[in-house]
Each structure stands twice: as structure tokens, then as C-alpha cells.
Amino acid sequence: MIAVVKRTATDEQLEHFIAWIENRGFKTHVSEGDNETIVGIIGDTTQIDPFLLESMSIIERVQRVSEPFKKANRKFHPEDTVVDCGHGVLIGGGHFQVMAGPCSVEGKNLLKIATLAKQAGATMLRGGAYKPRTSPYAFQGMGEEGLDLLLEASAQLDMPVVTEIMDPRDVQLFVDKNIDVMQVGARNAQNFNLLKEVGKTQTPVLLKRGLSGTVDELLMAAEYIMSEGNPNVILCERGIRTFETRTRNTFDVNAIPVLKHLSHLPVVADPSHATGYTRYVRPAAYAATAAGADGLEIEVHDCPSEAWSDGAQALTPEQFADAMRRIRLIREAVTADIAQEA
Ligand code: PEP
Ligand code: MN
């Protein structure tokens, strides 16, 4: 971290500032230029609040030179992380996976949807048993019964399940039931107690970007989980809230290469919540695949008009099968080892 000192600062004020920093266990390096004096602050500056320094009268501005996320940072871990999602399914480091299924687990139709999704090429089953709904009067999910339906389908089809966890008190239940992947949803992306609690397990976590979360906030959320000891984090871009109203969210396709540049963790995209309308889900899925995502999470329902949640953005199994055929082609193009022509 570097602090640029105002030209008007007296030697005494500068000495006072340096003493303040060093008293907190940091080393300093002062370089006096013709126009400005820069104080380099050396040590684990994640502990320092840059805004506090900037509020000091002699400080012009403060800049971090290293990111505050360490465990999620590619600088300290250049190799891609590969997360083992169970049932032999790996994600990251060249392993591409598609998670498909209904928004909510609704009952017996889950197995039908899962079977069709698997036939089309899905490798993981998604479905919410605990649903974060904007209205308390909307369907809240089947709870534990929903988890059991997911596990039945998982066993029958030999595919891992990914399902949302909303409450830190449910972590033990998810672990006891051997849920393959716990999803932390957009609304909980900064629920630090939940992040810490899932961080105490070794269960893979699909961590969604917050509704208005920056890339750095997503990476700091991952840091919360990893700093508790769980390295199995999968990042998910699911659209962010912007001024645009034609879609449910704005799909930030940029975030995919940005996250892959900054972090070694696998990056998944969710084109369903990113767009909110069935007609836009496939184009967004193709864009995400072309942008180098390590996987996709797509809502699929056998009868979207009857879905208990998010029917407006569900693909039918036929639409999903069509999408999968094209996703495979795009994936081939993106990963092809094409010789340079002279
Ligand atoms: C979901 O996956 O059904 C969901 C609620 O997603 P998000 O947290 O991204 O809104
Ligand atoms: Mn949904």
C-alpha cells in the first residue's frame, strides 16, 4: 500500500504519520520526489483501512498495490484449481460442467427433469430446496424433503447435486446428508456468518455474485470461505443489477475472463438469472461458454408455465438439449489447439 503525502505537510506531520503506521507493526519506506512524498507501507496491509488513512489531513490519496484477497488470488496460486464435485465430476482446469434442473424442487417431476437434462448432457443436477424469495408469501421451498428428493435423483442418475443453503444453522444438515455442492445465493453473497460456516466444511461451495456485488466483493466473499479452511470454491457470475430494465439482471460477461485472470478458482455462469427470460438464456449461455467459463448453471423445467418459481426463465428439456449441442460446439472452438498459419 502506498500513501501519497500532500505537499503542504510539514516534516513533523510526516514523522507523526510514519510513527502512527510503524506503531501498528508495519515497516515504511519514504521516497521524496520533487513534487510529492510517497510513503510505502510494508506488511499485511489487509488490516489497514485505506479510507481511514485518506481521511488524515496530510494524506492526498492511498493506493493498494496488492489485492486484499490472498487465498483466492492467482498471483499466489498460478495453477487453476480443480474442484471435485463428487460422482467423478471435476470442474476447473479444463473440466467443463453443466448444472441443470428446476429453480425449485417441486416433487416427483424432479427425476423426470433430471433424467432428460442428463440425457442432453448435463453433468450436475441443480434444484433449490430452500428458496430465497423476495416475498415472504411466495413458495419458500420444500426444505429437507426437497433435499431428499435431490439425493434420490442423484443416486439414481449418479450425478452430483448443487442446492442452495441460506442458513448457517443448516450447514450440519447439508454435511450429514452428503450434499455434493452447497450454493450460496446472490442474496447471501455477503452473509459473512454463512460464508464462514460453509468455510468450516470441505464441501464444495458454488458462490454467486451479489445482486450489486463487484468482482472484488465476490473474491473477498470467496476469501471468507477459504480463510476458514475450505479451498473448494466455485465462483458464479449470475448477472448484476443495473439501470437496464429489459432483462431481470445485466449479464456481466466481462466478469468471466476478469475472474479467471485474478483468481485460480473455477468460474461458472448462470444465464438463467442473468437474463430472466427463456428467450435470452441460450444466447447468454453461448456467450459465457465462448468467454471461457468452466461451467454453466441453467434452469430447466418440464413445464415452465407450471413451475413454482422462475418459470419465465426456464428452458424446456428440448430447448436445453438444443443448447447443449451448440454449447459443445462452442466449447470445442474455444479449446481447440489451432495451429498458427504463416
Ligand atoms: C437460484 O439459483 O435459484 C437463485 C436463487 O439464484 P441467485 O442467488 O443467483 O438469485
Ligand atoms: Mn431461480
Coordinates of C-alpha atoms and ligand atoms in Angstrom, one line a residue:
M1 CA 0.0 0.0 0.0
I2 CA 1.3 3.5 -0.8
A3 CA 0.2 6.8 0.7
V4 CA 0.8 10.0 -1.2
V5 CA 1.5 12.8 1.2
K6 CA 0.3 16.4 0.5
R7 CA 2.9 19.0 -0.5
T8 CA 1.8 21.1 2.4
A9 CA 2.7 18.5 5.0
T10 CA 5.4 19.6 7.5
D11 CA 8.3 17.3 8.4
E12 CA 6.8 17.0 11.9
Q13 CA 3.4 15.9 10.5
L14 CA 5.2 13.3 8.2
E15 CA 7.1 11.9 11.1
H16 CA 3.9 11.7 13.2
F17 CA 2.2 9.8 10.3
I18 CA 5.2 7.4 10.0
A19 CA 5.2 6.7 13.7
W20 CA 1.4 6.0 13.6
I21 CA 2.0 3.4 10.8
E22 CA 5.0 1.8 12.5
N23 CA 3.3 1.6 15.8
R24 CA 0.8 -0.7 14.2
G25 CA 3.6 -3.2 13.2
F26 CA 4.3 -2.1 9.6
K27 CA 7.5 -1.0 8.1
T28 CA 7.7 2.1 6.0
H29 CA 9.7 3.3 3.0
V30 CA 9.7 7.0 2.3
S31 CA 10.6 8.4 -1.1
E32 CA 10.8 12.1 -1.5
G33 CA 10.3 13.3 -5.1
D34 CA 10.3 16.9 -6.4
N35 CA 6.6 17.1 -6.4
E36 CA 5.4 14.7 -3.8
T37 CA 6.4 12.4 -1.0
I38 CA 5.3 8.8 -1.1
V39 CA 5.2 6.5 2.0
G40 CA 5.3 2.8 1.1
I41 CA 3.6 0.7 3.8
I42 CA 5.1 -2.8 4.0
G43 CA 3.4 -5.7 5.7
D44 CA 0.0 -7.3 5.7
T45 CA -1.9 -4.2 4.8
T46 CA -5.3 -6.1 4.6
Q47 CA -5.5 -4.9 8.2
I48 CA -5.4 -1.2 7.2
D49 CA -8.5 0.7 6.2
P50 CA -7.4 2.9 3.3
F51 CA -10.3 5.3 3.9
L52 CA -9.0 6.0 7.4
L53 CA -5.6 7.0 6.0
E54 CA -7.2 9.1 3.3
S55 CA -9.2 10.9 5.9
M56 CA -6.0 12.2 7.6
S57 CA -5.3 15.8 6.8
I58 CA -1.8 15.3 5.3
I59 CA -2.7 12.4 3.0
E60 CA -3.5 13.1 -0.6
R61 CA -4.5 9.6 -1.6
V62 CA -3.9 6.0 -0.8
Q63 CA -3.5 3.1 -3.2
R64 CA -3.3 -0.6 -2.7
V65 CA -0.6 -2.3 -4.7
S66 CA -1.6 -5.8 -3.8
E67 CA -5.2 -7.2 -3.6
P68 CA -6.7 -7.9 -0.2
F69 CA -7.7 -11.4 -1.3
K70 CA -4.8 -13.8 -0.9
K71 CA -6.1 -17.4 -1.0
A72 CA -8.3 -16.8 -4.0
N73 CA -5.6 -14.9 -5.8
R74 CA -3.9 -16.3 -8.9
K75 CA -0.7 -14.5 -8.0
F76 CA -0.1 -16.9 -5.1
H77 CA -1.5 -19.9 -6.8
P78 CA -0.9 -19.7 -10.6
E79 CA -2.4 -23.2 -11.4
D80 CA -6.1 -23.5 -12.0
T81 CA -7.9 -25.1 -9.1
V82 CA -9.9 -28.2 -9.9
V83 CA -12.8 -28.8 -7.6
D84 CA -14.1 -32.4 -7.1
C85 CA -17.9 -32.2 -7.0
G86 CA -18.4 -35.9 -6.3
H87 CA -19.6 -38.7 -8.5
G88 CA -16.4 -38.3 -10.5
V89 CA -17.3 -34.8 -11.7
L90 CA -14.4 -32.3 -11.7
I91 CA -14.7 -28.6 -12.5
G92 CA -12.0 -26.1 -13.4
G93 CA -8.6 -26.6 -15.1
G94 CA -10.1 -27.6 -18.4
H95 CA -13.0 -29.6 -16.9
F96 CA -16.3 -28.0 -18.1
Q97 CA -19.6 -29.0 -16.4
V98 CA -23.2 -28.1 -16.9
M99 CA -25.6 -27.9 -13.9
A100 CA -29.2 -28.1 -14.9
G101 CA -32.5 -28.6 -13.2
P102 CA -35.5 -26.6 -11.9
C103 CA -35.3 -23.4 -9.9
S104 CA -37.2 -25.1 -7.0
V105 CA -37.5 -28.8 -6.2
E106 CA -41.3 -29.3 -6.5
G107 CA -41.8 -33.0 -6.1
K108 CA -41.8 -36.1 -8.3
N109 CA -41.2 -34.2 -11.6
L110 CA -37.6 -33.7 -10.4
L111 CA -36.5 -37.1 -11.5
K112 CA -38.1 -36.6 -14.9
I113 CA -36.4 -33.3 -15.4
A114 CA -33.0 -34.6 -14.2
T115 CA -33.2 -37.7 -16.5
L116 CA -33.9 -35.5 -19.5
A117 CA -31.2 -33.0 -18.5
K118 CA -28.7 -35.8 -18.1
Q119 CA -29.6 -37.3 -21.5
A120 CA -29.0 -33.9 -23.0
G121 CA -25.5 -33.7 -21.5
A122 CA -26.0 -32.1 -18.0
T123 CA -23.4 -33.4 -15.6
M124 CA -24.8 -32.0 -12.4
L125 CA -28.3 -31.6 -11.0
R126 CA -29.5 -28.2 -9.6
G127 CA -32.6 -27.5 -7.6
G128 CA -33.5 -25.3 -4.7
A129 CA -35.0 -26.8 -1.5
Y130 CA -34.6 -23.6 0.5
K131 CA -35.6 -20.7 -1.7
P132 CA -34.7 -17.0 -1.1
R133 CA -37.9 -15.3 -2.3
T134 CA -38.4 -11.6 -2.5
S135 CA -41.9 -12.0 -1.0
P136 CA -42.5 -13.9 2.3
Y137 CA -45.8 -15.1 0.8
A138 CA -44.2 -16.8 -2.2
F139 CA -43.3 -20.5 -2.1
Q140 CA -40.3 -20.9 0.2
G141 CA -39.1 -24.3 -0.9
M142 CA -39.7 -27.9 0.2
G143 CA -36.9 -27.8 2.8
E144 CA -35.5 -31.1 4.0
E145 CA -38.0 -33.1 1.9
G146 CA -36.6 -31.3 -1.2
L147 CA -33.0 -32.3 -0.2
D148 CA -34.1 -35.9 0.0
L149 CA -35.7 -35.8 -3.5
L150 CA -32.5 -34.3 -4.9
L151 CA -30.5 -37.1 -3.2
E152 CA -32.8 -39.8 -4.6
A153 CA -32.4 -38.4 -8.1
S154 CA -28.7 -38.0 -7.6
A155 CA -28.3 -41.7 -6.5
Q156 CA -30.5 -42.9 -9.3
L157 CA -28.7 -41.0 -12.1
D158 CA -25.2 -41.0 -10.5
M159 CA -24.8 -37.2 -10.7
P160 CA -23.8 -34.7 -8.1
V161 CA -26.4 -32.2 -6.8
V162 CA -26.0 -28.5 -6.2
T163 CA -28.5 -26.8 -3.9
E164 CA -28.8 -23.5 -2.1
I165 CA -28.1 -23.1 1.6
M166 CA -29.5 -20.0 3.3
D167 CA -29.0 -20.5 7.0
P168 CA -25.7 -21.2 8.9
R169 CA -27.7 -23.5 11.1
D170 CA -28.4 -25.8 8.2
V171 CA -24.7 -26.5 7.4
Q172 CA -24.6 -29.6 9.5
L173 CA -27.7 -31.0 7.9
F174 CA -26.2 -30.5 4.4
V175 CA -23.0 -32.1 5.5
D176 CA -24.8 -35.1 7.2
K177 CA -26.8 -35.6 4.1
N178 CA -23.7 -35.5 1.9
I179 CA -25.0 -32.7 -0.3
D180 CA -22.3 -32.6 -3.1
V181 CA -22.2 -28.8 -3.7
M182 CA -23.7 -26.1 -1.4
Q183 CA -24.8 -23.0 -3.3
V184 CA -24.5 -19.6 -1.6
G185 CA -27.0 -17.4 -3.5
A186 CA -26.7 -13.8 -4.6
R187 CA -28.7 -12.5 -1.7
N188 CA -26.2 -14.2 0.7
A189 CA -23.0 -13.3 -1.0
Q190 CA -22.1 -11.0 1.9
N191 CA -23.7 -13.0 4.7
F192 CA -20.4 -13.4 6.4
N193 CA -21.7 -15.8 9.1
L194 CA -22.9 -18.2 6.4
L195 CA -19.7 -17.8 4.4
K196 CA -17.6 -18.6 7.5
E197 CA -19.8 -21.6 8.4
V198 CA -19.6 -23.2 4.9
G199 CA -15.9 -22.4 5.1
K200 CA -15.5 -24.8 8.1
T201 CA -16.6 -27.8 5.9
Q202 CA -14.8 -29.3 2.9
T203 CA -18.0 -29.4 0.8
P204 CA -17.6 -27.6 -2.5
V205 CA -19.4 -24.2 -2.5
L206 CA -20.9 -22.6 -5.6
L207 CA -20.6 -18.9 -4.6
K208 CA -22.8 -16.5 -6.5
R209 CA -22.0 -12.9 -7.2
G210 CA -24.2 -10.5 -5.1
L211 CA -27.0 -8.6 -6.7
S212 CA -24.9 -5.4 -6.9
G213 CA -21.6 -7.0 -6.0
T214 CA -18.3 -6.0 -7.6
V215 CA -15.8 -8.6 -8.8
D216 CA -13.6 -7.7 -5.8
E217 CA -16.5 -8.2 -3.4
L218 CA -17.1 -11.6 -4.9
L219 CA -13.4 -12.5 -4.4
M220 CA -13.5 -11.3 -0.9
A221 CA -16.6 -13.5 -0.2
A222 CA -14.6 -16.4 -1.6
E223 CA -11.7 -15.4 0.7
Y224 CA -14.1 -15.6 3.7
I225 CA -14.8 -19.3 2.8
M226 CA -11.2 -20.2 2.0
S227 CA -9.8 -18.5 5.1
E228 CA -11.8 -20.8 7.3
G229 CA -10.1 -23.8 5.6
N230 CA -12.4 -24.8 2.7
P231 CA -10.5 -24.4 -0.6
N232 CA -13.3 -25.8 -2.8
V233 CA -14.9 -22.7 -4.0
I234 CA -16.6 -22.2 -7.5
L235 CA -17.3 -18.6 -8.4
C236 CA -20.6 -17.8 -10.3
E237 CA -21.5 -14.8 -12.4
R238 CA -25.3 -14.5 -12.4
G239 CA -25.9 -11.0 -13.6
I240 CA -25.9 -7.8 -11.7
R241 CA -28.4 -5.1 -11.1
T242 CA -28.0 -2.1 -13.4
F243 CA -30.2 0.7 -14.8
E244 CA -31.4 -1.7 -17.6
T245 CA -34.9 -2.9 -17.1
R246 CA -35.4 -5.1 -20.2
T247 CA -33.8 -8.0 -18.5
R248 CA -34.0 -9.3 -14.9
N249 CA -30.3 -8.5 -14.5
T250 CA -27.5 -7.5 -16.7
F251 CA -25.2 -10.4 -17.6
D252 CA -21.6 -9.2 -17.0
V253 CA -19.8 -11.5 -19.4
N254 CA -16.6 -9.5 -18.8
A255 CA -16.5 -10.9 -15.3
I256 CA -15.7 -14.3 -16.6
P257 CA -12.2 -13.5 -18.0
V258 CA -11.7 -11.0 -15.3
L259 CA -12.3 -13.5 -12.5
K260 CA -10.2 -16.1 -14.3
H261 CA -7.4 -13.6 -14.6
L262 CA -7.5 -12.6 -11.0
S263 CA -8.3 -16.0 -9.4
H264 CA -7.4 -19.6 -9.9
L265 CA -10.9 -20.8 -8.8
P266 CA -13.3 -22.3 -11.4
V267 CA -15.8 -19.7 -12.8
V268 CA -19.4 -20.7 -13.7
A269 CA -22.0 -18.6 -15.4
D270 CA -25.8 -18.7 -14.7
P271 CA -27.5 -17.3 -17.9
S272 CA -31.0 -18.0 -16.4
H273 CA -30.9 -15.5 -13.5
A274 CA -28.6 -13.2 -15.6
T275 CA -31.3 -12.6 -18.2
G276 CA -34.6 -13.7 -16.6
Y277 CA -36.4 -14.7 -19.8
T278 CA -36.2 -18.0 -21.6
R279 CA -35.6 -16.4 -25.0
Y280 CA -32.4 -14.8 -23.8
V281 CA -31.0 -17.7 -21.8
R282 CA -29.4 -19.6 -24.7
P283 CA -27.6 -16.6 -26.3
A284 CA -26.2 -15.7 -22.8
A285 CA -25.1 -19.3 -22.2
Y286 CA -23.2 -19.3 -25.6
A287 CA -21.5 -16.1 -24.7
A288 CA -20.4 -17.4 -21.3
T289 CA -19.1 -20.6 -22.9
A290 CA -17.2 -18.6 -25.6
A291 CA -15.8 -16.3 -22.8
G292 CA -14.1 -19.3 -21.2
A293 CA -16.5 -20.2 -18.3
D294 CA -15.7 -23.5 -16.6
G295 CA -19.3 -24.4 -16.5
L296 CA -22.9 -23.2 -16.6
E297 CA -25.9 -23.4 -14.3
I298 CA -29.2 -23.4 -16.3
E299 CA -32.8 -23.7 -15.1
V300 CA -34.7 -26.4 -16.9
H301 CA -38.4 -27.3 -16.2
D302 CA -40.6 -29.9 -17.9
C303 CA -43.5 -27.4 -17.9
P304 CA -42.3 -23.9 -17.3
S305 CA -45.8 -22.4 -17.2
E306 CA -46.5 -24.6 -14.2
A307 CA -43.2 -24.0 -12.4
W308 CA -43.4 -22.9 -8.7
S309 CA -40.6 -20.4 -9.2
D310 CA -38.7 -18.8 -12.1
G311 CA -40.8 -20.4 -14.9
A312 CA -40.3 -17.3 -17.1
Q313 CA -36.6 -18.1 -17.4
A314 CA -36.7 -21.9 -17.6
L315 CA -35.7 -23.8 -20.7
T316 CA -37.8 -26.9 -21.6
P317 CA -35.8 -30.1 -21.8
E318 CA -35.9 -29.8 -25.7
Q319 CA -34.6 -26.2 -25.6
F320 CA -31.9 -27.4 -23.2
A321 CA -30.9 -30.3 -25.5
D322 CA -30.6 -27.8 -28.3
A323 CA -28.5 -25.5 -26.2
M324 CA -26.2 -28.4 -25.1
R325 CA -25.5 -29.3 -28.7
R326 CA -24.4 -25.8 -29.5
I327 CA -22.5 -25.3 -26.2
R328 CA -20.4 -28.4 -27.1
L329 CA -19.5 -26.9 -30.5
I330 CA -18.6 -23.5 -28.9
R331 CA -16.6 -25.3 -26.2
E332 CA -14.7 -27.2 -28.9
A333 CA -13.9 -23.9 -30.8
V334 CA -12.7 -22.2 -27.6
T335 CA -10.4 -25.0 -26.5
A336 CA -9.2 -26.1 -30.0
D337 CA -5.5 -26.1 -30.4
I338 CA -5.4 -24.2 -33.7
A339 CA -2.0 -24.0 -35.4
Q340 CA -1.0 -20.5 -36.4
E341 CA -0.9 -20.1 -40.2
A342 CA 2.1 -18.4 -41.6
Ligands
PEP1 C1 -31.2 -19.8 -7.9 O1 -30.2 -20.4 -8.3 O2 -32.3 -20.3 -8.0 C2 -31.1 -18.5 -7.3 C3 -32.0 -18.0 -6.4 O3 -30.0 -17.8 -7.7 P1 -29.5 -16.3 -7.3 O4 -29.0 -16.5 -5.9 O5 -28.4 -16.1 -8.3 O6 -30.6 -15.4 -7.5
MN2 MN -34.2 -19.5 -9.8

